[in-house]
One Martini backbone bead per residue (centre of mass of N, CA, C, O) as a GRO file, in nm:
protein
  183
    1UNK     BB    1   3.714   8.021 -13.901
    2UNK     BB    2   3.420   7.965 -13.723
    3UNK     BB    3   3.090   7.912 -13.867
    4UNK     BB    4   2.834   7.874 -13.697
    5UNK     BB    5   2.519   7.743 -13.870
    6UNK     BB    6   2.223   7.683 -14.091
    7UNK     BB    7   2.412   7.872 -14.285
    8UNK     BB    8   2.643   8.028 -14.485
    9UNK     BB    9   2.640   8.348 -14.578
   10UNK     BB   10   2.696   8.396 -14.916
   11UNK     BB   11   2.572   8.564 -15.049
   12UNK     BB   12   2.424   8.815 -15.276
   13UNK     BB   13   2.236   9.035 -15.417
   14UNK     BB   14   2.261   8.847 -15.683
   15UNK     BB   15   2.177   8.567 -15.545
   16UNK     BB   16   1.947   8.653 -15.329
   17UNK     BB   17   1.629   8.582 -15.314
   18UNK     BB   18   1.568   8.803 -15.094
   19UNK     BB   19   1.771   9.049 -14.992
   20UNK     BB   20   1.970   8.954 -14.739
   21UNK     BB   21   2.201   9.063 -14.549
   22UNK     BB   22   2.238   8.823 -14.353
   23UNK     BB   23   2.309   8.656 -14.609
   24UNK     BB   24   2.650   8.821 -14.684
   25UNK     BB   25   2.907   8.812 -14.452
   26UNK     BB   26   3.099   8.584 -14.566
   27UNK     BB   27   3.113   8.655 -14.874
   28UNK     BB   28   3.250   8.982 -14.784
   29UNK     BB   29   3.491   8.871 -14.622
   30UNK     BB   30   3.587   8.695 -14.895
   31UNK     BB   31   3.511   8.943 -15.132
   32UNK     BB   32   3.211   8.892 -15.204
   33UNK     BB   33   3.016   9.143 -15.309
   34UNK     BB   34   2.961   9.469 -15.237
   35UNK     BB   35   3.159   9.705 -15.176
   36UNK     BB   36   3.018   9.819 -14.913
   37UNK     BB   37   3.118   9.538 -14.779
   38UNK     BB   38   3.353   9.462 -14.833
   39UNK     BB   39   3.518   9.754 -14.772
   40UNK     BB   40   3.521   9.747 -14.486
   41UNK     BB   41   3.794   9.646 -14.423
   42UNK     BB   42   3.969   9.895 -14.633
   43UNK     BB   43   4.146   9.743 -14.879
   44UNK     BB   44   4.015   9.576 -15.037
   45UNK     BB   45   4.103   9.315 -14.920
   46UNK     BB   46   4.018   9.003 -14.801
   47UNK     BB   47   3.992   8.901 -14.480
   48UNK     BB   48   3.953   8.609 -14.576
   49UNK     BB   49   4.061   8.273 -14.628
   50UNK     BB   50   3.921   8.020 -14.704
   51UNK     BB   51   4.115   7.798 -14.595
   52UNK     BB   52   4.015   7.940 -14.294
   53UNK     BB   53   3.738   7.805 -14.328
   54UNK     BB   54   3.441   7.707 -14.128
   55UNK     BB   55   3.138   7.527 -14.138
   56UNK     BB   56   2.860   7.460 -13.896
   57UNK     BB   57   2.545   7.302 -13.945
   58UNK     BB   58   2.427   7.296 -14.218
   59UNK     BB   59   2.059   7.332 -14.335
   60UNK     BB   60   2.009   7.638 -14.516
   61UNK     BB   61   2.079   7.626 -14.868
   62UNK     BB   62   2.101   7.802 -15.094
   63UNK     BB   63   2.159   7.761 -15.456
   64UNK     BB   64   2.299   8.023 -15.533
   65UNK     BB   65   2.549   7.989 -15.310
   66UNK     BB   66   2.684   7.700 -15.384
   67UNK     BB   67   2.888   7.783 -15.584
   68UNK     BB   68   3.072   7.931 -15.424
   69UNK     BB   69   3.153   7.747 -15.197
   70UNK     BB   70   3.286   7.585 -15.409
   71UNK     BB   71   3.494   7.772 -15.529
   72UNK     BB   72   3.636   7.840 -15.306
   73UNK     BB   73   3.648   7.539 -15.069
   74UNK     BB   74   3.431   7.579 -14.842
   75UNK     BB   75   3.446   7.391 -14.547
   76UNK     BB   76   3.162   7.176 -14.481
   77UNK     BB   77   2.958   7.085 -14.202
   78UNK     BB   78   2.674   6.915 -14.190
   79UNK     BB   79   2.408   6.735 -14.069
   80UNK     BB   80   2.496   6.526 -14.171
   81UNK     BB   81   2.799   6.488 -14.112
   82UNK     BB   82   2.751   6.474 -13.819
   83UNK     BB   83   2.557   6.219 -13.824
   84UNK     BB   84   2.771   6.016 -14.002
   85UNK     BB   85   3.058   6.128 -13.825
   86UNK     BB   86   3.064   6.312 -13.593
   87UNK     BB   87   3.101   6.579 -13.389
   88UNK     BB   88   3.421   6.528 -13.287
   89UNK     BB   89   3.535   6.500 -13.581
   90UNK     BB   90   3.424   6.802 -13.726
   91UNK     BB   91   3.543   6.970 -13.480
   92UNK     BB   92   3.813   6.902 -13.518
   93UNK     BB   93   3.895   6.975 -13.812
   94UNK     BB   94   3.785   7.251 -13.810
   95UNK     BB   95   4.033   7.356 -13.610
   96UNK     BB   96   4.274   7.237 -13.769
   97UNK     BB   97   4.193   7.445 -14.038
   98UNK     BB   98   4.183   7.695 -13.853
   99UNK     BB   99   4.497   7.662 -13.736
  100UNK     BB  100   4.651   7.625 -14.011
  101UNK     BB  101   4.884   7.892 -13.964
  102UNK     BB  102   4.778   8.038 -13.769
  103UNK     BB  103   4.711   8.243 -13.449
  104UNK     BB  104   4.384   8.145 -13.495
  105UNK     BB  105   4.037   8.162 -13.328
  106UNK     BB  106   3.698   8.258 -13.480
  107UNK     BB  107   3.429   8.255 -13.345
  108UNK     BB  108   3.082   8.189 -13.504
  109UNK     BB  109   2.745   8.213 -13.333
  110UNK     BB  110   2.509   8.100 -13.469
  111UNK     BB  111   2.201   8.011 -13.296
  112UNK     BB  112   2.026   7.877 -13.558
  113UNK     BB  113   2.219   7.623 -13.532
  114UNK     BB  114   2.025   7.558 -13.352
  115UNK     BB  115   1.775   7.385 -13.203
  116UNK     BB  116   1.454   7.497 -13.152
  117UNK     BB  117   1.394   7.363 -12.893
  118UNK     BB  118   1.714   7.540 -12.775
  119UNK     BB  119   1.649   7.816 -12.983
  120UNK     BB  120   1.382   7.983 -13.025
  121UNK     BB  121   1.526   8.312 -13.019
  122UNK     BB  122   1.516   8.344 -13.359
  123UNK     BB  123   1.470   8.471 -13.708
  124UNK     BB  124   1.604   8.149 -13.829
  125UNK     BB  125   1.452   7.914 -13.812
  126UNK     BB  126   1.574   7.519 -13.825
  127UNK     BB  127   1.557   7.229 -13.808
  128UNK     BB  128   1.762   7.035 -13.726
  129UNK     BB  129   2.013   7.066 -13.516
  130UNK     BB  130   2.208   7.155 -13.257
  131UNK     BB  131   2.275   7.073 -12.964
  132UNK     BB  132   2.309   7.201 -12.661
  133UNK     BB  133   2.574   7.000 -12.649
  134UNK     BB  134   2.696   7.039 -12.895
  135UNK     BB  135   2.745   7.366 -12.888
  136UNK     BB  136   2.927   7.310 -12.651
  137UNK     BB  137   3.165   7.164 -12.783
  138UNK     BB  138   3.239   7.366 -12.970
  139UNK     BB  139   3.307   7.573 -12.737
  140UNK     BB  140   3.506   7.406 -12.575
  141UNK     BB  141   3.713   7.357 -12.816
  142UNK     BB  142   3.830   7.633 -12.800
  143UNK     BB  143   3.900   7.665 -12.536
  144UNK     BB  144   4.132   7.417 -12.573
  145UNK     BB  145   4.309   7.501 -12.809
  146UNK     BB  146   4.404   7.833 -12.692
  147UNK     BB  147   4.337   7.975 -12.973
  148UNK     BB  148   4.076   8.240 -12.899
  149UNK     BB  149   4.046   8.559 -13.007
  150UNK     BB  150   3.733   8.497 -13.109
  151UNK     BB  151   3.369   8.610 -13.058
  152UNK     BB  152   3.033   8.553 -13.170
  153UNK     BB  153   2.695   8.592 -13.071
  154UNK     BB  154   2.434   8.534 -13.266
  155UNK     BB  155   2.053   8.567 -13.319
  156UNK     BB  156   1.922   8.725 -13.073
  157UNK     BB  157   1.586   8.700 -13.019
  158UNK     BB  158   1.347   8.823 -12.785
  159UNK     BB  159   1.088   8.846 -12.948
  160UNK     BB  160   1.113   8.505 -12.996
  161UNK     BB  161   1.119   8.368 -12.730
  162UNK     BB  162   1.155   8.175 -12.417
  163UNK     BB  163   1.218   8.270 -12.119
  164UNK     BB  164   1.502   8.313 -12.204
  165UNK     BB  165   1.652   8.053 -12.345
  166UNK     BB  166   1.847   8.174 -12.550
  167UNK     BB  167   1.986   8.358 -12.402
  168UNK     BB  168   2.134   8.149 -12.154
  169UNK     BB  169   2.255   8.000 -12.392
  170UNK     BB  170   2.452   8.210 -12.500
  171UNK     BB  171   2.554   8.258 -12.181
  172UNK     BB  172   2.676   7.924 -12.208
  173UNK     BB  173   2.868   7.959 -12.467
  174UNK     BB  174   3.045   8.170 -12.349
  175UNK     BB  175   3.174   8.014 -12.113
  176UNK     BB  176   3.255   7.761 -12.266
  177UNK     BB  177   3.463   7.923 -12.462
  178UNK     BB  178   3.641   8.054 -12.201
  179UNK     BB  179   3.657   7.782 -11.989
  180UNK     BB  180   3.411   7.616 -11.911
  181UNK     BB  181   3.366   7.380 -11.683
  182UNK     BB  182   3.238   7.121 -11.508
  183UNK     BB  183   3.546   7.021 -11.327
   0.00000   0.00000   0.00000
């Protein structure tokens, strides 16, 4: 999984200091977190494999989570990483990560990783995120691989948008994750 965010998506019931769900998906996914969420799943064991997990984008993560991400081991690309490594680097990496032993990678890209100025239209903006550009790219490298076997884009919030500038991106970022070229 490829999971770009400007979240880690870690929390629990017991770490949330806010106690929003939406901030527990990823760690439910791994394992842990309430059983109802967990359970999920059906069979009791954990959806995903952290050495299979990458997030891309994080730059607003609570300090409660950071435990857990240590713990696990998932490789977290920070917007500092990426402007240090650059994002070729940083997207290449992940996707190396995500697809080494797999049958392929599931892309998950919540809009609030990308910057405010381009993604107006989420319910938890955080300044300095990924370019427009940058965020085809992210998606354009899915479809290159080869192996995208799934996708979802979240955190699309329409009462929060500015003329539907983040719906469109949303939809133009979802033909480049399919294999929309510039050529």
């Amino acid at each position: 999984v490829v999971w770009v965010d400007a979240h880690t998506d870690m929390n629990t019931p017991s770490s949330s200091p806010s106690g929003n769900i939406h901030g527990m998906p990823l760690a439910a996914l791994l394992g842990h977190g309430s059983a109802e969420l967990v359970g999920l799943v059906g069979d009791g064991a954990p959806a995903l494999d952290p050495r299979d997990v990458v997030i891309i984008g994080a730059r607003d993560v609570d300090t409660t989570e950071i435990p857990l991400v240590r713990e696990l081991g998932i490789k977290v690309f920070t917007m500092h990483d990426i402007d240090m490594l650059g994002l070729a680097h940083c997207v290449n990496e992940a996707y190396a990560i995500a697809l080494d032993g797999t049958a392929g990678v599931h892309l998950s890209f919540d809009l609030d990783g990308v910057d405010p100025q381009d993604a107006p239209g989420v319910g938890t903006p955080v300044p300095g995120g990924l370019t427009l550009r940058e965020s085809h790219v992210i998606c354009e490298m899915a479809a290159r691989s080869g192996k995208l076997l799934g996708m979802e884009m979240v955190e699309l919030n329409p009462t929060m948008d500015v003329r539907n500038k983040t719906g469109e991106l949303a939809a133009w970022l979802i033909e480049s994750a399919l294999g929309k070229t510039i050529l």
